[in-house]
Amino acid sequence: MLRLKFSNFEIECGTDEAGRGCLAGPVTAAAIILPETFELSLLNDSKQLSEKTREKLKPIIEEKAISFSVTHLEPLIIDEINILNASIKAMQESILKLDPIPNYIIVDGNSPLTPKGGIKNKGGKVLTDSEIELLLSIPNTSIIKGDSKYMSIAAASVLAKTYRDEYMNKIHEEFPIYNWKKNKGYPTIEHREAIRKYGVTKYHRMSFRLLPEQLKLDL
């Protein structure tokens, strides 16, 4: 059973991302603050839910949330700062768009929201000094498999996944040969065969291994 909160702080937010392992499309993060009275029986890690269930939960989560936000970071940014940094940056940007700003943050995974080396302020929105200071001032905890343990992270995972799927469905219309409407940019055999046959698009992540080593891509 999912727990509502991790900390004793009044305003706690959960954050998660979707699309980290894809060959094309953005990495998408969501952050959300839920009320103390929040209940949603079907809620779980988005990867454990069907597409139909995620789409059913999305408007309910949005209606019940105190605040939520979603951020897409494009492939050019992913290629510039790498996928891990882009995932963290997308979560940071999402948190800064919340109202109210949380006083505690729980993050899915094992990567810290504010790395010891400091916040990498490149790619995406350029953060102001006050925004960086604010992020550094908020205590946070990274929780492995947090999306299967805490409601706010699970809700963020659902929002990140559904908003990213909508994005991929939209760009599918521009490049239907890659069938992003079905594979959402993940490295399926079909997707990689389309890359081999037709080449790459502006939505592909050039820093990723787009094809297995035995296949050659002429650029």
Coordinates of C-alpha atoms in Angstrom, one line a residue:
M1 CA 0.0 0.0 0.0
L2 CA 1.3 3.4 -1.0
R3 CA 2.1 5.8 1.8
L4 CA 1.1 9.5 1.7
K5 CA 4.2 11.1 3.0
F6 CA 7.8 10.4 3.8
S7 CA 8.6 13.4 6.1
N8 CA 6.9 15.3 8.8
F9 CA 7.1 18.6 6.8
E10 CA 3.8 20.3 6.0
I11 CA 4.3 20.7 2.3
E12 CA 6.0 17.7 0.7
C13 CA 6.3 17.1 -3.0
G14 CA 7.1 14.0 -5.0
T15 CA 8.9 14.1 -8.4
D16 CA 9.7 11.5 -11.1
E17 CA 10.6 11.4 -14.7
A18 CA 9.7 9.4 -17.8
G19 CA 11.6 8.6 -21.0
R20 CA 15.1 8.2 -19.7
G21 CA 15.8 5.1 -21.8
C22 CA 14.3 6.3 -25.1
L23 CA 16.2 6.9 -28.3
A24 CA 13.9 9.8 -29.3
G25 CA 11.8 12.5 -27.7
P26 CA 12.2 14.4 -24.5
V27 CA 12.8 13.3 -21.0
T28 CA 9.8 14.5 -19.1
A29 CA 9.5 15.2 -15.3
A30 CA 6.6 15.9 -13.1
A31 CA 6.4 17.3 -9.6
I32 CA 3.3 17.3 -7.4
I33 CA 2.0 18.3 -4.0
L34 CA -0.9 16.2 -2.7
P35 CA -3.3 17.1 0.1
E36 CA -3.3 15.3 3.4
T37 CA -6.7 13.8 2.5
F38 CA -5.6 12.4 -0.8
E39 CA -6.8 8.8 -1.6
L40 CA -6.7 7.0 -5.0
S41 CA -7.0 3.3 -4.8
L42 CA -5.8 2.5 -8.4
L43 CA -2.7 4.7 -8.0
N44 CA 0.7 2.9 -8.4
D45 CA 4.0 3.1 -10.2
S46 CA 3.0 4.2 -13.8
K47 CA 5.0 1.3 -15.2
Q48 CA 2.7 -1.1 -13.4
L49 CA -0.4 0.5 -14.9
S50 CA -2.0 0.1 -18.3
E51 CA -2.2 3.0 -20.6
K52 CA -6.0 3.1 -20.1
T53 CA -5.6 3.3 -16.3
R54 CA -3.0 6.0 -16.5
E55 CA -5.2 8.1 -18.7
K56 CA -8.1 7.5 -16.3
L57 CA -6.0 8.6 -13.3
K58 CA -4.4 11.7 -14.9
P59 CA -7.4 14.1 -14.6
I60 CA -8.3 12.8 -11.1
I61 CA -4.7 13.4 -9.9
E62 CA -4.7 16.9 -11.5
E63 CA -8.0 17.8 -9.9
K64 CA -7.1 16.6 -6.4
A65 CA -3.5 17.9 -6.3
I66 CA -2.7 21.1 -4.5
S67 CA -0.2 21.9 -7.2
F68 CA 1.6 20.0 -10.0
S69 CA 3.8 20.8 -13.0
V70 CA 5.4 19.1 -15.9
T71 CA 8.7 19.8 -17.8
H72 CA 9.9 18.4 -21.1
L73 CA 13.7 18.7 -21.9
E74 CA 14.4 18.1 -25.6
P75 CA 17.0 15.8 -27.2
L76 CA 19.5 18.6 -27.9
I77 CA 19.6 19.4 -24.2
I78 CA 19.9 15.7 -23.4
D79 CA 22.8 15.4 -25.8
E80 CA 24.5 18.5 -24.3
I81 CA 24.3 17.6 -20.6
N82 CA 23.6 13.8 -20.7
I83 CA 20.4 12.0 -19.8
L84 CA 21.0 11.8 -16.0
N85 CA 21.7 15.6 -15.7
A86 CA 18.7 16.3 -18.0
S87 CA 16.4 14.1 -15.9
I88 CA 17.5 15.9 -12.7
K89 CA 17.2 19.3 -14.4
A90 CA 13.7 18.6 -15.6
M91 CA 12.7 17.6 -12.0
Q92 CA 14.3 20.8 -10.6
E93 CA 12.4 23.0 -13.1
S94 CA 9.2 21.2 -12.3
I95 CA 9.6 21.8 -8.6
L96 CA 10.3 25.5 -9.1
K97 CA 7.0 25.9 -10.9
L98 CA 5.0 24.6 -8.0
D99 CA 2.8 26.9 -5.9
P100 CA 3.4 26.7 -3.0
I101 CA 7.0 25.8 -3.1
P102 CA 7.5 22.6 -1.0
N103 CA 9.5 22.5 2.1
Y104 CA 10.5 18.8 1.5
I105 CA 11.0 16.8 -1.7
I106 CA 11.1 13.1 -2.3
V107 CA 12.6 11.9 -5.6
D108 CA 12.3 8.5 -7.3
G109 CA 15.6 6.7 -7.8
N110 CA 19.0 6.9 -6.3
S111 CA 20.3 10.1 -7.8
P112 CA 20.3 13.2 -5.5
L113 CA 18.2 16.2 -6.6
T114 CA 21.0 18.5 -5.6
P115 CA 24.3 16.8 -6.4
K116 CA 27.3 17.4 -4.2
G117 CA 29.0 19.2 -7.1
G118 CA 26.3 21.7 -7.2
I119 CA 23.4 22.4 -9.5
K120 CA 24.4 22.2 -13.2
N121 CA 22.8 25.4 -14.6
K122 CA 22.9 24.6 -18.3
G123 CA 20.4 23.1 -20.7
G124 CA 16.7 24.1 -20.4
K125 CA 15.7 27.1 -18.3
V126 CA 18.6 29.1 -17.0
L127 CA 18.0 29.2 -13.2
T128 CA 18.6 32.4 -11.4
D129 CA 20.8 32.6 -8.3
S130 CA 17.7 32.8 -6.1
E131 CA 16.2 29.7 -7.7
I132 CA 19.4 27.8 -7.2
E133 CA 19.6 28.9 -3.6
L134 CA 16.0 27.9 -3.1
L135 CA 16.5 24.4 -4.5
L136 CA 19.6 23.9 -2.4
S137 CA 17.7 25.0 0.7
I138 CA 15.0 22.4 0.5
P139 CA 15.8 19.1 2.2
N140 CA 15.2 16.1 -0.1
T141 CA 15.5 12.4 -0.2
S142 CA 16.0 10.0 -3.1
I143 CA 14.0 6.8 -2.7
I144 CA 14.7 3.7 -4.8
K145 CA 11.4 2.4 -6.2
G146 CA 9.8 5.4 -4.6
D147 CA 7.0 5.3 -7.2
S148 CA 5.8 2.0 -5.7
K149 CA 6.1 3.3 -2.1
Y150 CA 4.8 6.9 -2.0
M151 CA 1.6 8.4 -3.5
S152 CA 3.2 11.7 -4.6
I153 CA 6.0 10.0 -6.5
A154 CA 3.5 7.5 -8.0
A155 CA 1.3 10.4 -9.0
A156 CA 4.3 12.3 -10.5
S157 CA 5.2 9.2 -12.5
V158 CA 1.7 8.9 -13.9
L159 CA 1.8 12.6 -15.0
A160 CA 5.3 12.4 -16.4
K161 CA 4.4 9.3 -18.4
T162 CA 1.0 10.5 -19.8
Y163 CA 2.3 13.9 -20.7
R164 CA 5.3 12.4 -22.5
D165 CA 3.1 9.9 -24.3
E166 CA 0.9 12.8 -25.5
Y167 CA 4.1 14.5 -26.8
M168 CA 5.2 11.4 -28.6
N169 CA 1.8 10.9 -30.2
K170 CA 2.0 14.4 -31.5
I171 CA 5.4 14.1 -33.1
H172 CA 4.3 10.7 -34.5
E173 CA 2.1 12.6 -36.9
E174 CA 5.2 14.4 -38.2
F175 CA 7.3 11.2 -38.6
P176 CA 4.9 8.2 -38.6
I177 CA 7.5 5.9 -40.1
Y178 CA 9.1 5.4 -36.6
N179 CA 5.7 4.5 -35.1
W180 CA 6.3 6.6 -32.0
K181 CA 2.6 6.4 -31.2
K182 CA 3.2 2.8 -30.3
N183 CA 6.8 2.6 -29.1
K184 CA 7.0 6.1 -27.6
G185 CA 10.7 6.4 -28.7
Y186 CA 11.9 3.3 -26.9
P187 CA 14.5 1.1 -28.6
T188 CA 12.2 -1.5 -30.1
I189 CA 13.3 -3.6 -33.0
E190 CA 10.8 -1.8 -35.2
H191 CA 12.1 1.6 -34.1
R192 CA 15.7 0.7 -34.7
E193 CA 14.9 -0.8 -38.1
A194 CA 13.2 2.5 -39.1
I195 CA 16.3 4.4 -38.0
R196 CA 18.5 2.1 -40.1
K197 CA 16.3 2.5 -43.1
Y198 CA 15.4 6.1 -42.9
G199 CA 18.0 7.8 -40.8
V200 CA 17.5 10.1 -37.8
T201 CA 15.3 13.1 -37.1
K202 CA 15.6 16.2 -35.0
Y203 CA 13.9 14.3 -32.2
H204 CA 16.5 11.5 -31.9
R205 CA 19.2 11.6 -29.2
M206 CA 22.5 11.6 -31.0
S207 CA 24.4 10.8 -27.9
F208 CA 22.6 7.5 -27.6
R209 CA 23.5 4.3 -29.4
L210 CA 20.7 4.4 -31.9
L211 CA 21.7 1.1 -33.6
P212 CA 23.4 -2.0 -32.4
E213 CA 27.1 -2.2 -33.3
Q214 CA 26.5 -4.7 -36.2
L215 CA 24.3 -2.2 -38.0
K216 CA 25.7 1.0 -39.6
L217 CA 24.0 4.3 -39.8
D218 CA 25.1 6.7 -42.5
L219 CA 24.9 10.2 -41.3

